[in-house]
Amino acid sequence: MRQRGYPRWTSRTAVRARQRGAIALIVGLSLAVMIGFVGLAIDGGRLYLTKTELQNAADACALAASYELTGAPFIPVAAFTRADAAGVAVTQRNKVEFQGTAIPAGDATITYSNSLSGGWVSSGGAPANARYVRCVIQRTGITPYFMQVLGIGNQTVNALATASLAPAQTNCALPMALCATGPAPDYGYVKGNWYGMDFSESGGGSNANYTGNFRWIDYDPSSTTPGCSGGGAQELACLIRGTGQCNLPPPIAGTCSTNGSSNPTPGCVGQNGAISAIETAYNSRFGVYKNGAGQPNAIDSPPDFTGNSYSTENWTLGRDAYSGSSGTTSNFRSARAANLPASNPAGVNPPFFSNPYNASTTATHASNGADRRVVIVPIVDCTNFSGGQHAPVRTYACVLMLDPYRKVTGSNVVSRLEYLGRSNESG
């Protein structure tokens, strides 16, 4: 009887032999796929862990380097050398390969720049006005455990971290205050409204010479701020050119009981009268500088991202220059995005600047600019200033510096701020 399905000359043994070859091929292909999945899980997980380990090291490296860069806004060359050493030392204290291998010093590259948009250079060519430090750690030659079977060679993993050299602007305040004119929480101030710095420089510190809402203040009359030599007007000008006062006294509800130059009561500030020496420092935040040696410049006293200024002549609305609309003049947010320089629109009297002051260019505002006109100031009870007594800080406010330090006649100053709200408000 003929066997169905097979020629008479084909045996069952031969058929099974051919089937065994097919099974081996299927097993081989399946094994390659299985190795791929195992490799993806193990080798991929290893690379991900290495990335995490390197990122921790890069974060620590950037923070350690930034801590050594004291002396802003003009950082000495030696500080960059110390920063390099600190960054490398911290890098070497971190480990990779499941925390089993120390990271070599050569894996870390530390660079500096005055802008996040580029211009990163090593410590040997770092600019004195550098504001950021970047640490890049690269791990090369990572041999896969399984994926090399599929022809995948050694891998490289990078991690990058950037740190600022100074505290954020919102953590510091300028040495000037608004006087409380009403009850809490805003003490008489309205968001978007403009308030004046109207006084005579020739009047010294007499309260009668002030007709606006401004006061120059000294947060701690008993000592000089680190990094600012001298005291009085020289110290205040240094704070305005730099980041401001960053060790701020807390607001208080009580009164200040001390007089004279000492200030032991926390939350109380001393008065510093009308000071002409502050003029050039104040104007530097608008990118308006005087020529000459020793004068502030865009390197040691960075401008804001825009110098565009506001008065009732070029902003007839008379309020809300930060984000409002008035005629064809760009509001502050739009001007900042376009890096508009300071100018003197027709009809503005007195002009925003005049000889010997010169306005920076759009390129300077773009390359050297920072957040320099939206600032923090305290609101204080100015009635306590009479008789030399210190004034209590009631709260802190965000304000926009509207125009440079301008003089109407002689020593009479007429510059303005826009009240944006209390600094502890959400948003």
Coordinates of C-alpha atoms in Angstrom, one line a residue:
M1 CA 0.0 0.0 0.0
R2 CA 1.4 3.5 -1.0
Q3 CA 2.1 5.9 1.9
R4 CA 0.2 9.1 1.5
G5 CA 2.2 12.4 1.3
Y6 CA 5.6 11.0 0.5
P7 CA 7.2 9.6 -2.6
R8 CA 8.0 5.9 -2.3
W9 CA 11.7 6.6 -2.3
T10 CA 11.6 9.2 0.6
S11 CA 12.0 7.9 4.1
R12 CA 10.7 9.4 7.4
T13 CA 14.3 9.7 8.6
A14 CA 15.2 12.0 5.7
V15 CA 12.2 14.2 6.3
R16 CA 13.1 14.6 10.0
A17 CA 16.7 15.5 9.1
R18 CA 15.5 18.3 6.9
Q19 CA 13.2 19.5 9.7
R20 CA 16.0 19.5 12.2
G21 CA 18.0 22.0 10.0
A22 CA 15.0 24.3 9.9
I23 CA 14.6 24.3 13.6
A24 CA 18.2 25.2 14.1
L25 CA 17.8 28.2 11.8
I26 CA 14.7 29.3 13.7
V27 CA 16.5 28.9 17.1
G28 CA 19.5 30.9 15.7
L29 CA 17.3 33.8 14.6
S30 CA 15.4 33.8 17.8
L31 CA 18.6 33.8 19.8
A32 CA 19.8 36.9 18.0
V33 CA 16.5 38.7 18.8
M34 CA 16.7 37.5 22.4
I35 CA 20.2 38.8 22.7
G36 CA 19.1 42.1 21.3
F37 CA 16.3 42.5 23.8
V38 CA 18.6 41.4 26.7
G39 CA 21.3 43.8 25.5
L40 CA 18.8 46.6 25.2
A41 CA 17.7 46.1 28.7
I42 CA 21.1 45.6 30.4
D43 CA 23.4 47.7 28.2
G44 CA 20.7 50.4 27.8
G45 CA 20.1 50.4 31.6
R46 CA 23.9 50.7 32.2
L47 CA 24.2 53.7 29.9
Y48 CA 21.2 55.3 31.6
L49 CA 22.7 54.8 35.0
T50 CA 26.0 56.2 33.7
K51 CA 24.2 59.3 32.5
T52 CA 22.6 59.8 35.9
E53 CA 26.0 59.3 37.7
L54 CA 27.7 61.8 35.3
Q55 CA 24.9 64.3 35.7
N56 CA 25.2 64.3 39.5
A57 CA 28.9 64.9 39.1
A58 CA 28.4 67.7 36.5
D59 CA 25.9 69.5 38.8
A60 CA 28.3 69.3 41.7
C61 CA 31.2 70.5 39.5
A62 CA 29.3 73.6 38.2
L63 CA 28.1 74.6 41.7
A64 CA 31.6 74.1 43.2
A65 CA 33.2 76.2 40.5
S66 CA 30.6 79.0 40.7
Y67 CA 31.2 79.2 44.5
E68 CA 34.8 80.3 43.9
L69 CA 34.0 83.1 41.5
T70 CA 33.8 86.0 44.0
G71 CA 34.4 89.6 43.1
A72 CA 31.5 90.1 40.6
P73 CA 30.9 92.2 38.6
F74 CA 34.7 92.2 37.9
I75 CA 36.1 88.8 38.6
P76 CA 39.9 88.5 39.1
V77 CA 41.9 86.0 37.0
A78 CA 42.9 84.0 40.1
A79 CA 39.3 83.3 40.9
F80 CA 38.9 81.4 37.6
T81 CA 41.9 79.2 38.5
R82 CA 40.4 78.4 41.8
A83 CA 37.1 77.6 40.2
D84 CA 38.7 75.1 37.8
A85 CA 40.4 73.4 40.7
A86 CA 37.3 73.2 42.8
G87 CA 35.2 71.9 39.9
V88 CA 37.8 69.2 39.0
A89 CA 38.2 68.2 42.7
V90 CA 34.5 67.7 43.2
T91 CA 34.2 65.8 39.9
Q92 CA 36.9 63.3 41.1
R93 CA 35.0 62.6 44.3
N94 CA 32.1 61.3 42.2
K95 CA 32.0 57.7 40.7
V96 CA 30.6 55.8 37.8
E97 CA 30.1 52.2 36.7
F98 CA 27.7 51.4 39.5
Q99 CA 29.6 53.7 41.9
G100 CA 32.7 51.6 41.5
T101 CA 35.1 53.8 39.5
A102 CA 36.2 57.4 40.2
I103 CA 35.7 59.9 37.4
P104 CA 39.1 61.0 36.1
A105 CA 40.0 64.7 36.1
G106 CA 40.4 64.7 32.3
D107 CA 36.7 63.8 31.8
A108 CA 35.6 67.2 33.0
T109 CA 35.6 70.4 30.9
I110 CA 34.9 73.7 32.6
T111 CA 34.1 76.8 30.7
Y112 CA 32.7 80.3 31.4
S113 CA 30.6 82.9 29.6
N114 CA 28.7 86.2 30.2
S115 CA 25.7 84.8 28.2
L116 CA 23.8 81.5 28.1
S117 CA 23.5 81.8 24.4
G118 CA 27.2 81.1 23.7
G119 CA 30.7 82.3 23.9
W120 CA 31.9 79.6 26.3
V121 CA 35.7 79.8 26.9
S122 CA 38.1 78.1 29.3
S123 CA 39.5 79.9 32.4
G124 CA 42.5 81.3 30.5
G125 CA 40.3 83.4 28.3
A126 CA 37.3 83.9 30.6
P127 CA 35.8 87.4 30.6
A128 CA 35.9 89.4 33.9
N129 CA 32.2 89.9 33.7
A130 CA 31.4 86.2 33.3
R131 CA 28.1 85.3 34.9
Y132 CA 27.8 81.6 34.2
V133 CA 30.0 78.5 34.6
R134 CA 29.4 75.3 32.6
C135 CA 30.8 71.8 33.4
V136 CA 30.7 69.0 30.8
I137 CA 31.7 65.5 31.8
Q138 CA 32.3 62.9 29.0
R139 CA 32.7 59.2 29.6
T140 CA 34.1 57.4 26.5
G141 CA 34.9 53.7 25.7
I142 CA 31.9 52.1 27.4
T143 CA 32.0 48.6 26.0
P144 CA 28.5 46.9 25.8
Y145 CA 28.0 43.6 27.6
F146 CA 25.7 42.0 25.0
M147 CA 25.1 44.5 22.1
Q148 CA 28.6 44.0 20.8
V149 CA 27.4 40.6 19.6
L150 CA 25.2 42.5 17.1
G151 CA 28.2 44.6 16.0
I152 CA 27.6 47.7 18.3
G153 CA 30.8 49.1 19.5
N154 CA 32.0 51.3 22.4
Q155 CA 29.6 54.1 23.5
T156 CA 30.1 57.6 24.9
V157 CA 27.9 59.4 27.5
N158 CA 27.9 63.1 28.2
A159 CA 26.4 65.2 31.0
L160 CA 26.2 69.0 31.2
A161 CA 25.4 71.5 34.0
T162 CA 25.4 75.3 34.1
A163 CA 25.4 77.4 37.3
S164 CA 25.0 81.1 37.8
L165 CA 27.9 82.9 39.5
A166 CA 25.6 85.2 41.6
P167 CA 22.3 84.9 43.4
A168 CA 19.2 85.4 41.3
Q169 CA 18.0 89.0 41.0
T170 CA 14.8 88.2 43.0
N171 CA 17.0 87.3 46.0
C172 CA 18.7 90.8 46.2
A173 CA 17.4 94.3 46.5
L174 CA 18.6 97.8 45.5
P175 CA 19.7 100.2 48.2
M176 CA 16.6 102.4 47.8
A177 CA 13.1 102.2 49.4
L178 CA 9.5 103.2 48.8
C179 CA 7.8 105.0 51.7
A180 CA 4.7 103.4 53.1
T181 CA 1.7 105.7 52.4
G182 CA -1.2 103.4 53.4
P183 CA -2.1 100.2 55.1
A184 CA -0.9 96.6 54.4
P185 CA -0.6 94.6 52.3
D186 CA 0.5 97.1 49.6
Y187 CA 1.0 100.1 51.9
G188 CA -0.7 102.6 49.5
Y189 CA 0.8 101.4 46.2
V190 CA -1.2 100.3 43.2
K191 CA 0.0 97.8 40.6
G192 CA 0.9 99.5 37.3
N193 CA 1.0 103.0 38.8
W194 CA 4.1 105.2 38.6
Y195 CA 5.9 106.7 41.6
G196 CA 8.6 109.4 41.7
M197 CA 12.1 109.9 43.0
D198 CA 11.8 113.7 43.3
F199 CA 14.4 115.3 45.5
S200 CA 17.2 117.8 45.6
E201 CA 20.7 116.4 45.8
S202 CA 21.9 119.5 47.5
G203 CA 19.6 118.9 50.5
G204 CA 21.7 116.2 52.1
G205 CA 19.6 113.8 54.2
S206 CA 16.9 116.2 55.4
N207 CA 13.5 114.6 55.1
A208 CA 12.0 118.0 53.9
N209 CA 14.0 117.8 50.7
Y210 CA 12.1 114.8 49.5
T211 CA 8.8 115.2 47.7
G212 CA 8.6 111.8 46.0
N213 CA 8.2 108.2 47.2
F214 CA 11.9 107.3 47.1
R215 CA 14.6 107.1 49.8
W216 CA 18.2 105.9 49.4
I217 CA 18.9 103.4 52.3
D218 CA 21.7 101.5 53.9
Y219 CA 20.7 98.1 54.9
D220 CA 23.4 97.8 57.6
P221 CA 25.0 101.2 58.4
S222 CA 27.3 99.5 60.9
S223 CA 29.3 97.5 58.3
T224 CA 30.3 97.6 54.7
T225 CA 29.0 95.1 52.1
P226 CA 31.6 92.5 51.2
G227 CA 33.1 93.3 47.8
C228 CA 32.2 97.0 48.0
S229 CA 35.1 99.1 49.4
G230 CA 34.4 102.1 51.5
G231 CA 30.9 103.0 52.8
G232 CA 28.1 105.5 52.4
A233 CA 27.7 106.7 48.8
Q234 CA 30.5 104.5 47.5
E235 CA 29.0 101.4 49.0
L236 CA 25.5 102.2 47.6
A237 CA 26.8 102.9 44.2
C238 CA 28.7 99.6 44.2
L239 CA 25.5 97.7 45.1
I240 CA 23.6 99.4 42.3
R241 CA 26.4 98.5 39.8
G242 CA 26.4 94.9 41.1
T243 CA 23.7 92.6 42.1
G244 CA 22.4 94.7 45.0
Q245 CA 22.0 93.8 48.7
C246 CA 21.5 90.0 49.0
N247 CA 21.5 89.6 52.8
L248 CA 18.1 91.2 53.3
P249 CA 16.6 92.0 56.7
P250 CA 13.2 90.5 57.4
P251 CA 10.0 92.6 57.4
I252 CA 8.8 93.6 60.9
A253 CA 5.6 95.0 62.3
G254 CA 7.2 97.0 65.1
T255 CA 9.4 100.1 65.4
C256 CA 13.1 100.7 65.5
S257 CA 14.5 101.9 68.7
T258 CA 18.1 102.7 67.7
N259 CA 19.6 105.9 66.5
G260 CA 23.0 106.9 65.1
S261 CA 25.3 104.7 62.9
S262 CA 24.7 101.4 64.6
N263 CA 21.7 99.2 63.6
P264 CA 21.3 96.2 66.0
T265 CA 17.5 95.9 65.4
P266 CA 16.8 93.2 62.7
G267 CA 14.4 94.5 60.1
C268 CA 15.5 98.1 60.4
V269 CA 17.4 100.1 57.8
G270 CA 19.4 103.3 58.0
Q271 CA 18.8 106.4 55.9
N272 CA 21.3 107.6 53.4
G273 CA 20.5 111.1 52.1
A274 CA 20.5 112.5 48.6
I275 CA 23.7 111.2 47.0
S276 CA 24.9 112.4 43.6
A277 CA 27.6 109.7 43.4
I278 CA 24.8 107.2 42.7
E279 CA 23.9 108.8 39.4
T280 CA 26.4 107.0 37.1
A281 CA 25.7 103.6 38.7
Y282 CA 21.9 104.1 38.4
N283 CA 22.1 105.0 34.7
S284 CA 24.3 102.0 34.0
R285 CA 21.3 99.7 34.4
F286 CA 19.8 101.5 31.3
G287 CA 22.9 101.0 29.3
V288 CA 23.7 104.7 29.6
Y289 CA 27.4 105.3 30.3
K290 CA 29.8 108.2 30.6
N291 CA 33.1 108.0 28.8
G292 CA 36.3 108.0 30.7
A293 CA 38.5 105.9 32.9
G294 CA 36.9 104.6 36.1
Q295 CA 33.4 105.1 34.8
P296 CA 30.9 102.2 34.8
N297 CA 30.8 100.3 31.5
A298 CA 28.9 97.4 30.0
I299 CA 31.6 94.9 31.2
D300 CA 31.8 95.7 34.9
S301 CA 28.3 97.2 35.2
P302 CA 26.0 95.3 32.8
P303 CA 22.9 97.0 31.4
D304 CA 19.4 95.6 31.2
F305 CA 18.3 93.8 28.1
T306 CA 16.8 97.1 27.0
G307 CA 17.4 100.8 27.8
N308 CA 14.0 101.9 26.4
S309 CA 12.7 104.4 28.9
Y310 CA 9.3 105.9 29.8
S311 CA 7.8 109.2 30.8
T312 CA 4.4 110.8 30.3
E313 CA 5.7 112.5 27.1
N314 CA 6.4 109.2 25.2
W315 CA 4.0 107.0 27.2
T316 CA 0.9 109.2 27.5
L317 CA -1.0 106.5 29.5
G318 CA 1.2 107.4 32.4
R319 CA 1.1 103.8 33.9
D320 CA 1.5 100.1 33.0
A321 CA 4.6 100.5 30.9
Y322 CA 5.6 97.0 31.8
S323 CA 3.0 95.2 29.6
G324 CA 0.5 97.8 28.6
S325 CA -0.1 99.8 25.4
S326 CA 0.2 103.5 24.7
G327 CA 0.7 104.9 21.2
T328 CA 3.6 103.6 19.1
T329 CA 6.1 103.2 22.0
S330 CA 7.0 99.5 22.8
N331 CA 6.1 98.4 26.3
F332 CA 9.0 97.1 28.5
R333 CA 8.4 93.4 27.7
S334 CA 8.5 94.0 23.9
A335 CA 11.5 96.4 24.2
R336 CA 13.4 93.8 26.2
A337 CA 12.7 91.1 23.6
A338 CA 14.0 93.4 20.9
N339 CA 16.9 94.7 23.0
L340 CA 15.9 98.3 22.2
P341 CA 18.6 100.8 23.3
A342 CA 17.9 104.1 25.2
S343 CA 16.8 107.0 23.0
N344 CA 15.5 110.6 23.4
P345 CA 12.0 110.8 21.9
A346 CA 10.8 114.2 20.8
G347 CA 9.2 116.2 23.6
V348 CA 10.7 114.3 26.6
N349 CA 11.9 117.0 29.0
P350 CA 14.4 116.6 30.6
P351 CA 15.9 114.1 28.1
F352 CA 16.6 110.6 29.2
F353 CA 20.3 111.2 28.8
S354 CA 22.6 113.9 27.4
N355 CA 26.3 114.6 26.9
P356 CA 28.5 113.2 28.5
Y357 CA 26.3 110.2 28.7
N358 CA 26.0 107.8 25.7
A359 CA 23.5 105.0 25.1
S360 CA 24.6 101.4 24.4
T361 CA 23.7 99.7 21.2
T362 CA 21.2 97.0 20.6
A363 CA 24.1 94.5 20.2
T364 CA 25.5 95.5 23.6
H365 CA 22.1 95.0 25.3
A366 CA 21.9 91.6 23.6
S367 CA 25.4 90.4 24.5
N368 CA 25.9 92.0 27.9
G369 CA 22.3 92.4 29.1
A370 CA 20.7 90.9 32.2
D371 CA 17.6 91.5 34.3
R372 CA 18.6 94.8 35.7
R373 CA 15.4 97.0 35.7
V374 CA 12.8 94.8 37.3
V375 CA 14.2 94.9 40.8
I376 CA 13.3 94.4 44.4
V377 CA 13.0 97.3 46.9
P378 CA 11.7 97.4 50.5
I379 CA 8.7 99.4 51.5
V380 CA 9.6 101.2 54.8
D381 CA 8.0 103.5 57.3
C382 CA 9.8 106.7 56.4
T383 CA 8.4 108.6 59.3
N384 CA 10.9 106.9 61.5
F385 CA 13.8 108.5 59.6
S386 CA 13.3 111.8 61.3
G387 CA 15.9 112.5 64.0
G388 CA 18.3 110.0 62.5
Q389 CA 16.2 107.0 63.7
H390 CA 16.2 103.8 61.5
A391 CA 13.1 102.8 59.6
P392 CA 11.4 99.4 59.8
V393 CA 11.0 97.3 56.7
R394 CA 7.3 96.5 56.2
T395 CA 7.5 94.3 53.1
Y396 CA 9.4 94.0 49.8
A397 CA 8.1 95.0 46.4
C398 CA 8.9 94.4 42.7
V399 CA 9.3 97.6 40.7
L400 CA 10.3 98.5 37.2
M401 CA 12.9 101.3 36.8
L402 CA 11.3 103.5 34.2
D403 CA 13.9 106.1 33.3
P404 CA 17.5 107.0 34.1
Y405 CA 18.5 109.4 36.9
R406 CA 17.4 112.7 35.3
K407 CA 17.8 116.3 36.6
V408 CA 15.3 119.1 35.9
T409 CA 17.4 122.1 37.0
G410 CA 20.5 122.1 39.1
S411 CA 20.4 119.1 41.5
N412 CA 16.7 118.4 41.3
V413 CA 16.2 114.7 40.3
V414 CA 13.0 113.4 38.7
S415 CA 13.1 109.6 37.9
R416 CA 10.3 107.1 38.2
L417 CA 9.4 103.5 39.2
E418 CA 6.4 101.4 38.3
Y419 CA 4.9 99.3 41.1
L420 CA 4.5 95.7 40.0
G421 CA 3.4 94.2 43.3
R422 CA 4.7 92.6 46.5
S423 CA 7.7 90.3 45.9
N424 CA 6.1 87.4 47.9
E425 CA 2.9 87.4 45.7
S426 CA 2.4 84.3 43.5
G427 CA 3.7 85.0 40.0

